[in-house]
PDB file of C-alpha atoms in Angstrom:
ATOM      1  CA  MET A   1      -0.054  -0.036   0.101  1.00 60.00           C
ATOM      2  CA  SER A   2       1.257   3.485  -0.661  1.00 83.00           C
ATOM      3  CA  ARG A   3       1.898   6.188   1.817  1.00 93.00           C
ATOM      4  CA  HIS A   4      -1.068   8.518   1.956  1.00 95.00           C
ATOM      5  CA  GLU A   5      -2.658  11.079   4.198  1.00 96.00           C
ATOM      6  CA  PHE A   6      -5.468   9.133   6.258  1.00 96.00           C
ATOM      7  CA  ALA A   7      -6.508  12.568   7.875  1.00 97.00           C
ATOM      8  CA  PRO A   8      -5.010  15.951   8.001  1.00 98.00           C
ATOM      9  CA  GLY A   9      -1.608  15.575   9.563  1.00 98.00           C
ATOM     10  CA  LEU A  10      -1.869  11.821   9.870  1.00 98.00           C
ATOM     11  CA  VAL A  11      -0.006   9.758   7.243  1.00 98.00           C
ATOM     12  CA  ILE A  12      -0.275   5.861   6.874  1.00 98.00           C
ATOM     13  CA  GLN A  13       1.279   3.101   4.888  1.00 97.00           C
ATOM     14  CA  GLY A  14       1.233  -0.669   4.849  1.00 95.00           C
ATOM     15  CA  PHE A  15      -2.207  -1.206   6.371  1.00 95.00           C
ATOM     16  CA  GLU A  16      -5.816  -0.414   6.177  1.00 92.00           C
ATOM     17  CA  PRO A  17      -7.192   1.335   9.387  1.00 93.00           C
ATOM     18  CA  PRO A  18      -8.744   0.954  11.708  1.00 94.00           C
ATOM     19  CA  LEU A  19      -6.752  -1.747  13.525  1.00 96.00           C
ATOM     20  CA  PRO A  20      -8.198  -3.280  16.703  1.00 95.00           C
ATOM     21  CA  LEU A  21      -6.174  -2.030  19.795  1.00 95.00           C
ATOM     22  CA  SER A  22      -6.779  -5.599  21.168  1.00 94.00           C
ATOM     23  CA  ARG A  23      -4.418  -6.910  18.524  1.00 96.00           C
ATOM     24  CA  PHE A  24      -1.441  -5.427  20.554  1.00 98.00           C
ATOM     25  CA  LYS A  25      -0.064  -6.339  23.875  1.00 98.00           C
ATOM     26  CA  LEU A  26       2.883  -4.034  24.294  1.00 98.00           C
ATOM     27  CA  ALA A  27       3.473  -0.282  23.575  1.00 98.00           C
ATOM     28  CA  ALA A  28       7.138   0.770  23.569  1.00 99.00           C
ATOM     29  CA  PHE A  29       7.984   4.704  23.673  1.00 98.00           C
ATOM     30  CA  ASP A  30      10.975   6.673  23.131  1.00 98.00           C
ATOM     31  CA  MET A  31      11.123   9.612  25.601  1.00 98.00           C
ATOM     32  CA  ASP A  32      12.921  12.868  24.277  1.00 98.00           C
ATOM     33  CA  SER A  33      10.680  14.635  21.713  1.00 98.00           C
ATOM     34  CA  THR A  34       8.240  11.714  21.879  1.00 98.00           C
ATOM     35  CA  LEU A  35       6.559  11.408  25.346  1.00 98.00           C
ATOM     36  CA  ILE A  36       8.173  14.741  26.350  1.00 98.00           C
ATOM     37  CA  ASP A  37       8.632  18.003  24.602  1.00 98.00           C
ATOM     38  CA  ILE A  38      12.413  18.451  25.068  1.00 98.00           C
ATOM     39  CA  GLU A  39      15.809  16.654  24.490  1.00 97.00           C
ATOM     40  CA  CYS A  40      16.928  16.504  28.084  1.00 98.00           C
ATOM     41  CA  VAL A  41      20.611  16.306  27.113  1.00 98.00           C
ATOM     42  CA  ASP A  42      20.194  19.755  25.239  1.00 98.00           C
ATOM     43  CA  GLU A  43      18.612  21.296  28.141  1.00 98.00           C
ATOM     44  CA  ILE A  44      21.087  19.953  30.657  1.00 97.00           C
ATOM     45  CA  ALA A  45      23.820  21.459  28.387  1.00 97.00           C
ATOM     46  CA  ASP A  46      22.188  24.879  28.634  1.00 96.00           C
ATOM     47  CA  MET A  47      22.905  24.748  32.276  1.00 92.00           C
ATOM     48  CA  ALA A  48      26.675  24.439  31.401  1.00 91.00           C
ATOM     49  CA  GLY A  49      26.517  27.155  28.646  1.00 95.00           C
ATOM     50  CA  MET A  50      26.871  24.308  25.894  1.00 95.00           C
ATOM     51  CA  LYS A  51      23.456  24.061  24.526  1.00 97.00           C
ATOM     52  CA  GLU A  52      24.273  25.064  20.986  1.00 96.00           C
ATOM     53  CA  GLU A  53      27.046  22.676  20.684  1.00 95.00           C
ATOM     54  CA  VAL A  54      25.280  19.810  22.179  1.00 97.00           C
ATOM     55  CA  ALA A  55      22.057  20.414  20.393  1.00 97.00           C
ATOM     56  CA  ALA A  56      23.719  20.393  16.993  1.00 96.00           C
ATOM     57  CA  ILE A  57      25.258  16.951  17.702  1.00 96.00           C
ATOM     58  CA  THR A  58      21.780  15.678  19.086  1.00 96.00           C
ATOM     59  CA  GLU A  59      20.031  17.087  15.905  1.00 96.00           C
ATOM     60  CA  ALA A  60      22.491  15.264  13.648  1.00 95.00           C
ATOM     61  CA  ALA A  61      22.204  12.006  15.594  1.00 96.00           C
ATOM     62  CA  MET A  62      18.574  11.967  15.417  1.00 96.00           C
ATOM     63  CA  ARG A  63      18.519  12.762  11.651  1.00 95.00           C
ATOM     64  CA  GLY A  64      20.626   9.633  11.345  1.00 95.00           C
ATOM     65  CA  GLU A  65      23.697  11.644  10.044  1.00 95.00           C
ATOM     66  CA  ILE A  66      26.025  10.210  12.737  1.00 93.00           C
ATOM     67  CA  ALA A  67      26.802   6.710  12.227  1.00 86.00           C
ATOM     68  CA  ASP A  68      28.002   5.990  15.839  1.00 94.00           C
ATOM     69  CA  TYR A  69      25.270   6.968  18.201  1.00 95.00           C
ATOM     70  CA  LYS A  70      27.195   5.851  21.237  1.00 97.00           C
ATOM     71  CA  ASP A  71      30.241   8.016  20.450  1.00 96.00           C
ATOM     72  CA  SER A  72      27.859  11.058  19.753  1.00 96.00           C
ATOM     73  CA  LEU A  73      26.236  10.527  23.241  1.00 97.00           C
ATOM     74  CA  ARG A  74      29.536  10.200  24.974  1.00 97.00           C
ATOM     75  CA  ARG A  75      30.738  13.413  23.309  1.00 96.00           C
ATOM     76  CA  ARG A  76      27.662  15.259  24.380  1.00 97.00           C
ATOM     77  CA  VAL A  77      27.748  13.904  28.052  1.00 97.00           C
ATOM     78  CA  ALA A  78      31.444  14.756  28.358  1.00 97.00           C
ATOM     79  CA  LEU A  79      30.339  18.461  27.845  1.00 96.00           C
ATOM     80  CA  LEU A  80      28.022  18.144  30.899  1.00 97.00           C
ATOM     81  CA  ARG A  81      30.998  17.678  33.415  1.00 96.00           C
ATOM     82  CA  GLY A  82      30.275  19.887  36.380  1.00 95.00           C
ATOM     83  CA  VAL A  83      26.647  20.251  35.953  1.00 96.00           C
ATOM     84  CA  THR A  84      24.909  19.791  39.305  1.00 96.00           C
ATOM     85  CA  ILE A  85      21.989  17.565  40.471  1.00 96.00           C
ATOM     86  CA  ALA A  86      20.275  20.829  41.300  1.00 96.00           C
ATOM     87  CA  ASP A  87      20.652  21.777  37.620  1.00 97.00           C
ATOM     88  CA  LEU A  88      19.100  18.482  36.556  1.00 98.00           C
ATOM     89  CA  GLU A  89      16.241  19.088  38.978  1.00 97.00           C
ATOM     90  CA  LEU A  90      15.564  22.516  37.495  1.00 97.00           C
ATOM     91  CA  VAL A  91      15.452  20.935  33.955  1.00 98.00           C
ATOM     92  CA  TYR A  92      12.809  18.558  35.324  1.00 98.00           C
ATOM     93  CA  THR A  93      10.829  21.032  37.047  1.00 98.00           C
ATOM     94  CA  THR A  94      10.868  24.164  34.828  1.00 98.00           C
ATOM     95  CA  ARG A  95      11.421  22.809  31.343  1.00 98.00           C
ATOM     96  CA  LEU A  96      10.203  19.184  30.842  1.00 98.00           C
ATOM     97  CA  ARG A  97       6.588  18.815  29.860  1.00 98.00           C
ATOM     98  CA  PHE A  98       4.556  15.870  28.360  1.00 98.00           C
ATOM     99  CA  ASN A  99       3.771  16.204  24.744  1.00 98.00           C
ATOM    100  CA  PRO A 100      -0.007  16.597  24.164  1.00 98.00           C
ATOM    101  CA  GLY A 101      -1.894  13.300  24.022  1.00 98.00           C
ATOM    102  CA  ALA A 102       1.018  11.321  25.768  1.00 98.00           C
ATOM    103  CA  ALA A 103      -0.910  10.708  28.996  1.00 98.00           C
ATOM    104  CA  ARG A 104      -4.032   9.895  27.175  1.00 98.00           C
ATOM    105  CA  LEU A 105      -2.233   7.389  24.828  1.00 98.00           C
ATOM    106  CA  VAL A 106      -0.546   5.602  27.605  1.00 98.00           C
ATOM    107  CA  ALA A 107      -3.761   5.486  29.670  1.00 98.00           C
ATOM    108  CA  ALA A 108      -5.689   3.990  26.557  1.00 98.00           C
ATOM    109  CA  CYS A 109      -2.940   1.319  26.030  1.00 98.00           C
ATOM    110  CA  LYS A 110      -3.114   0.418  29.731  1.00 98.00           C
ATOM    111  CA  ALA A 111      -6.963   0.322  29.739  1.00 97.00           C
ATOM    112  CA  ALA A 112      -6.773  -2.209  26.938  1.00 97.00           C
ATOM    113  CA  GLY A 113      -4.682  -4.445  29.063  1.00 97.00           C
ATOM    114  CA  MET A 114      -1.260  -3.665  27.258  1.00 98.00           C
ATOM    115  CA  LYS A 115       2.027  -3.539  29.032  1.00 98.00           C
ATOM    116  CA  THR A 116       4.134  -0.300  28.318  1.00 98.00           C
ATOM    117  CA  LEU A 117       7.775   0.128  27.859  1.00 98.00           C
ATOM    118  CA  LEU A 118       9.945   3.279  27.852  1.00 98.00           C
ATOM    119  CA  VAL A 119      13.202   2.982  26.044  1.00 98.00           C
ATOM    120  CA  SER A 120      15.411   5.977  25.829  1.00 98.00           C
ATOM    121  CA  GLY A 121      18.980   7.285  25.093  1.00 97.00           C
ATOM    122  CA  GLY A 122      18.264   9.637  27.829  1.00 97.00           C
ATOM    123  CA  PHE A 123      18.904   9.340  31.523  1.00 98.00           C
ATOM    124  CA  THR A 124      17.343   7.603  34.359  1.00 98.00           C
ATOM    125  CA  PHE A 125      17.030  10.901  36.498  1.00 98.00           C
ATOM    126  CA  PHE A 126      14.154  11.584  33.898  1.00 98.00           C
ATOM    127  CA  THR A 127      12.930   8.364  32.817  1.00 98.00           C
ATOM    128  CA  ASP A 128      12.426   6.964  36.196  1.00 98.00           C
ATOM    129  CA  ARG A 129      10.126   9.918  36.996  1.00 98.00           C
ATOM    130  CA  ILE A 130       8.308   9.570  33.603  1.00 98.00           C
ATOM    131  CA  ARG A 131       7.662   6.019  34.454  1.00 98.00           C
ATOM    132  CA  ASP A 132       6.230   6.611  37.726  1.00 98.00           C
ATOM    133  CA  LYS A 133       3.917   9.481  36.558  1.00 98.00           C
ATOM    134  CA  LEU A 134       2.483   7.487  33.674  1.00 98.00           C
ATOM    135  CA  GLY A 135       2.522   4.087  35.303  1.00 98.00           C
ATOM    136  CA  ILE A 136       4.856   2.584  32.667  1.00 98.00           C
ATOM    137  CA  ASP A 137       5.823  -1.132  33.340  1.00 98.00           C
ATOM    138  CA  PHE A 138       9.333  -1.321  32.050  1.00 98.00           C
ATOM    139  CA  THR A 139      12.237   1.058  31.287  1.00 98.00           C
ATOM    140  CA  ARG A 140      15.721   1.181  29.822  1.00 98.00           C
ATOM    141  CA  SER A 141      17.880   4.290  29.637  1.00 98.00           C
ATOM    142  CA  ASN A 142      21.300   5.569  30.660  1.00 98.00           C
ATOM    143  CA  ILE A 143      22.827   6.527  34.180  1.00 98.00           C
ATOM    144  CA  LEU A 144      24.724   9.726  34.495  1.00 98.00           C
ATOM    145  CA  GLU A 145      27.718   9.257  36.753  1.00 97.00           C
ATOM    146  CA  ILE A 146      27.979  11.552  39.799  1.00 97.00           C
ATOM    147  CA  GLU A 147      31.128  12.761  41.445  1.00 95.00           C
ATOM    148  CA  SER A 148      31.907  11.624  44.959  1.00 88.00           C
ATOM    149  CA  GLY A 149      34.291  13.520  47.175  1.00 81.00           C
ATOM    150  CA  PRO A 150      34.905  17.271  47.068  1.00 81.00           C
ATOM    151  CA  ASN A 151      32.661  17.614  43.902  1.00 83.00           C
ATOM    152  CA  CYS A 152      29.850  15.431  45.366  1.00 87.00           C
ATOM    153  CA  GLY A 153      26.660  16.237  43.417  1.00 93.00           C
ATOM    154  CA  GLN A 154      28.170  17.117  40.162  1.00 96.00           C
ATOM    155  CA  LEU A 155      28.266  15.180  36.946  1.00 97.00           C
ATOM    156  CA  THR A 156      31.579  13.539  36.006  1.00 97.00           C
ATOM    157  CA  GLY A 157      30.812  13.731  32.126  1.00 97.00           C
ATOM    158  CA  ARG A 158      30.492  10.014  31.923  1.00 98.00           C
ATOM    159  CA  MET A 159      27.793   7.287  32.057  1.00 98.00           C
ATOM    160  CA  VAL A 160      27.587   4.349  34.326  1.00 98.00           C
ATOM    161  CA  ASN A 161      27.888   0.702  32.860  1.00 97.00           C
ATOM    162  CA  GLN A 162      24.782  -1.398  33.558  1.00 98.00           C
ATOM    163  CA  PRO A 163      24.282  -5.225  33.621  1.00 97.00           C
ATOM    164  CA  TRP A 164      22.814  -5.146  30.177  1.00 97.00           C
ATOM    165  CA  GLY A 165      25.565  -2.916  28.651  1.00 96.00           C
ATOM    166  CA  ASP A 166      26.909   0.581  28.453  1.00 95.00           C
ATOM    167  CA  ILE A 167      24.531   2.888  26.526  1.00 98.00           C
ATOM    168  CA  CYS A 168      21.058   2.538  25.337  1.00 98.00           C
ATOM    169  CA  ASP A 169      21.377   3.209  21.696  1.00 98.00           C
ATOM    170  CA  GLY A 170      19.180   2.112  18.629  1.00 97.00           C
ATOM    171  CA  ALA A 171      20.407  -1.492  18.930  1.00 98.00           C
ATOM    172  CA  GLU A 172      19.732  -1.657  22.734  1.00 98.00           C
ATOM    173  CA  LYS A 173      16.202  -0.287  22.160  1.00 98.00           C
ATOM    174  CA  ARG A 174      15.571  -2.894  19.567  1.00 98.00           C
ATOM    175  CA  LYS A 175      16.932  -5.582  21.932  1.00 98.00           C
ATOM    176  CA  MET A 176      14.923  -4.431  24.960  1.00 98.00           C
ATOM    177  CA  LEU A 177      11.694  -4.488  22.729  1.00 98.00           C
ATOM    178  CA  LEU A 178      12.533  -8.075  21.729  1.00 98.00           C
ATOM    179  CA  GLU A 179      13.438  -9.183  25.382  1.00 98.00           C
ATOM    180  CA  THR A 180      10.229  -7.579  26.703  1.00 98.00           C
ATOM    181  CA  CYS A 181       8.147  -9.419  24.200  1.00 98.00           C
ATOM    182  CA  ALA A 182       9.899 -12.663  24.913  1.00 98.00           C
ATOM    183  CA  SER A 183       9.226 -12.104  28.760  1.00 98.00           C
ATOM    184  CA  LEU A 184       5.651 -11.636  27.938  1.00 98.00           C
ATOM    185  CA  GLY A 185       5.268 -14.564  25.621  1.00 98.00           C
ATOM    186  CA  ILE A 186       4.175 -12.453  22.734  1.00 98.00           C
ATOM    187  CA  SER A 187       5.468 -11.796  19.250  1.00 98.00           C
ATOM    188  CA  PRO A 188       6.921  -8.378  18.442  1.00 98.00           C
ATOM    189  CA  LYS A 189       4.186  -8.166  15.833  1.00 98.00           C
ATOM    190  CA  GLU A 190       1.927  -7.641  18.773  1.00 98.00           C
ATOM    191  CA  ALA A 191       3.875  -4.567  19.855  1.00 98.00           C
ATOM    192  CA  ILE A 192       3.530  -0.934  18.884  1.00 98.00           C
ATOM    193  CA  ALA A 193       6.657   1.337  18.921  1.00 99.00           C
ATOM    194  CA  VAL A 194       6.716   5.033  18.888  1.00 99.00           C
ATOM    195  CA  GLY A 195       9.679   7.343  18.330  1.00 98.00           C
ATOM    196  CA  ASP A 196      11.021  10.414  16.408  1.00 98.00           C
ATOM    197  CA  GLY A 197      14.731   9.828  15.741  1.00 97.00           C
ATOM    198  CA  ALA A 198      16.945   7.623  13.768  1.00 96.00           C
ATOM    199  CA  ASN A 199      17.988   5.757  16.878  1.00 97.00           C
ATOM    200  CA  ASP A 200      14.221   4.533  17.061  1.00 98.00           C
ATOM    201  CA  LEU A 201      14.335   2.830  13.700  1.00 98.00           C
ATOM    202  CA  PRO A 202      15.715  -0.570  14.897  1.00 98.00           C
ATOM    203  CA  MET A 203      12.875  -1.033  17.245  1.00 98.00           C
ATOM    204  CA  LEU A 204      10.360   0.499  14.893  1.00 98.00           C
ATOM    205  CA  GLY A 205      11.316  -2.183  12.313  1.00 98.00           C
ATOM    206  CA  GLU A 206      10.452  -4.948  14.787  1.00 98.00           C
ATOM    207  CA  ALA A 207       7.127  -3.794  15.871  1.00 98.00           C
ATOM    208  CA  GLY A 208       3.729  -4.789  14.390  1.00 98.00           C
ATOM    209  CA  LEU A 209       2.897  -1.114  14.267  1.00 98.00           C
ATOM    210  CA  SER A 210       5.633   1.538  13.843  1.00 98.00           C
ATOM    211  CA  VAL A 211       4.663   5.228  14.650  1.00 98.00           C
ATOM    212  CA  ALA A 212       6.467   8.348  13.989  1.00 98.00           C
ATOM    213  CA  PHE A 213       5.720  11.428  16.016  1.00 98.00           C
ATOM    214  CA  HIS A 214       6.744  14.739  14.685  1.00 98.00           C
ATOM    215  CA  ALA A 215       9.837  12.711  13.468  1.00 98.00           C
ATOM    216  CA  LYS A 216      12.914  13.104  11.262  1.00 97.00           C
ATOM    217  CA  PRO A 217      12.453  12.786   7.596  1.00 96.00           C
ATOM    218  CA  LYS A 218      13.962   9.194   7.520  1.00 96.00           C
ATOM    219  CA  VAL A 219      11.703   8.011  10.408  1.00 98.00           C
ATOM    220  CA  ARG A 220       8.562   9.463   8.956  1.00 97.00           C
ATOM    221  CA  GLU A 221       9.213   7.687   5.662  1.00 97.00           C
ATOM    222  CA  GLN A 222       9.581   4.294   7.275  1.00 97.00           C
ATOM    223  CA  ALA A 223       7.006   4.322  10.007  1.00 98.00           C
ATOM    224  CA  MET A 224       3.491   2.708   9.255  1.00 98.00           C
ATOM    225  CA  VAL A 225       1.858   5.779  10.892  1.00 98.00           C
ATOM    226  CA  SER A 226       3.376   9.293  10.969  1.00 98.00           C
ATOM    227  CA  ILE A 227       1.662  11.861  13.401  1.00 98.00           C
ATOM    228  CA  GLU A 228       2.807  15.160  11.760  1.00 98.00           C
ATOM    229  CA  SER A 229       0.332  17.415  13.417  1.00 98.00           C
ATOM    230  CA  GLY A 230      -1.477  17.149  16.756  1.00 98.00           C
ATOM    231  CA  GLY A 231      -0.678  15.133  19.867  1.00 98.00           C
ATOM    232  CA  LEU A 232       0.260  11.541  20.494  1.00 98.00           C
ATOM    233  CA  ASP A 233      -3.219  10.367  20.928  1.00 98.00           C
ATOM    234  CA  ARG A 234      -3.955  10.850  17.337  1.00 98.00           C
ATOM    235  CA  LEU A 235      -2.754   7.448  17.155  1.00 98.00           C
ATOM    236  CA  LEU A 236      -6.245   6.335  18.585  1.00 98.00           C
ATOM    237  CA  GLU A 237      -7.687   7.511  15.294  1.00 97.00           C
ATOM    238  CA  VAL A 238      -6.285   4.454  13.560  1.00 97.00           C
ATOM    239  CA  LEU A 239      -6.697   1.964  16.440  1.00 96.00           C
ATOM    240  CA  ARG A 240     -10.061   0.974  17.840  1.00 89.00           C
TER     241      ARG A 240
END
């Protein structure tokens, strides 16, 4: 089926709507610029006076113009050295907002009996709070290393290795989606995946329904649903 506008600002390809929501058992979401309206790393960088430099790397990574996402994230995080926990708190309380329709879409998925997953190249300082606010079942994201000793409470400019690996990139998002499906005893084709950047493409490619939200061109072209105006809950226009 060709790519076509199903409704103003809502483009679909590869299926004929509506799809029954009951077909799906898991909904996986990216965080930055998907569930929330900022890129957290860029806003943290602003606290260090480095937003322009960091945001340029973020934009290139999200557009798929940087081949090594892990290296791009390490470069960005290195520029955050010296930012304080208080600065992170300020980003959370004054700059982070849910995107329109995010809470409604997650609630609709949960009401339909689906499990929910948050997979992010961002940081646990934010993903854990988003998880708790929305009642999300599973998460995977990165841990910012914090200085001890004289500089206690400041970022070191590094991330902490975790039991599953070092950095949650596109490959890790895909792996976590597949592992979560396996643990639930479902097929990846029973999952919905929602994202906006190139590092979401590996998990979008595995899901039964791939959704781009105000996404980069490469992601819009490949997703089965592209929400190009309005909120995340516009997905419910093609799901019943």
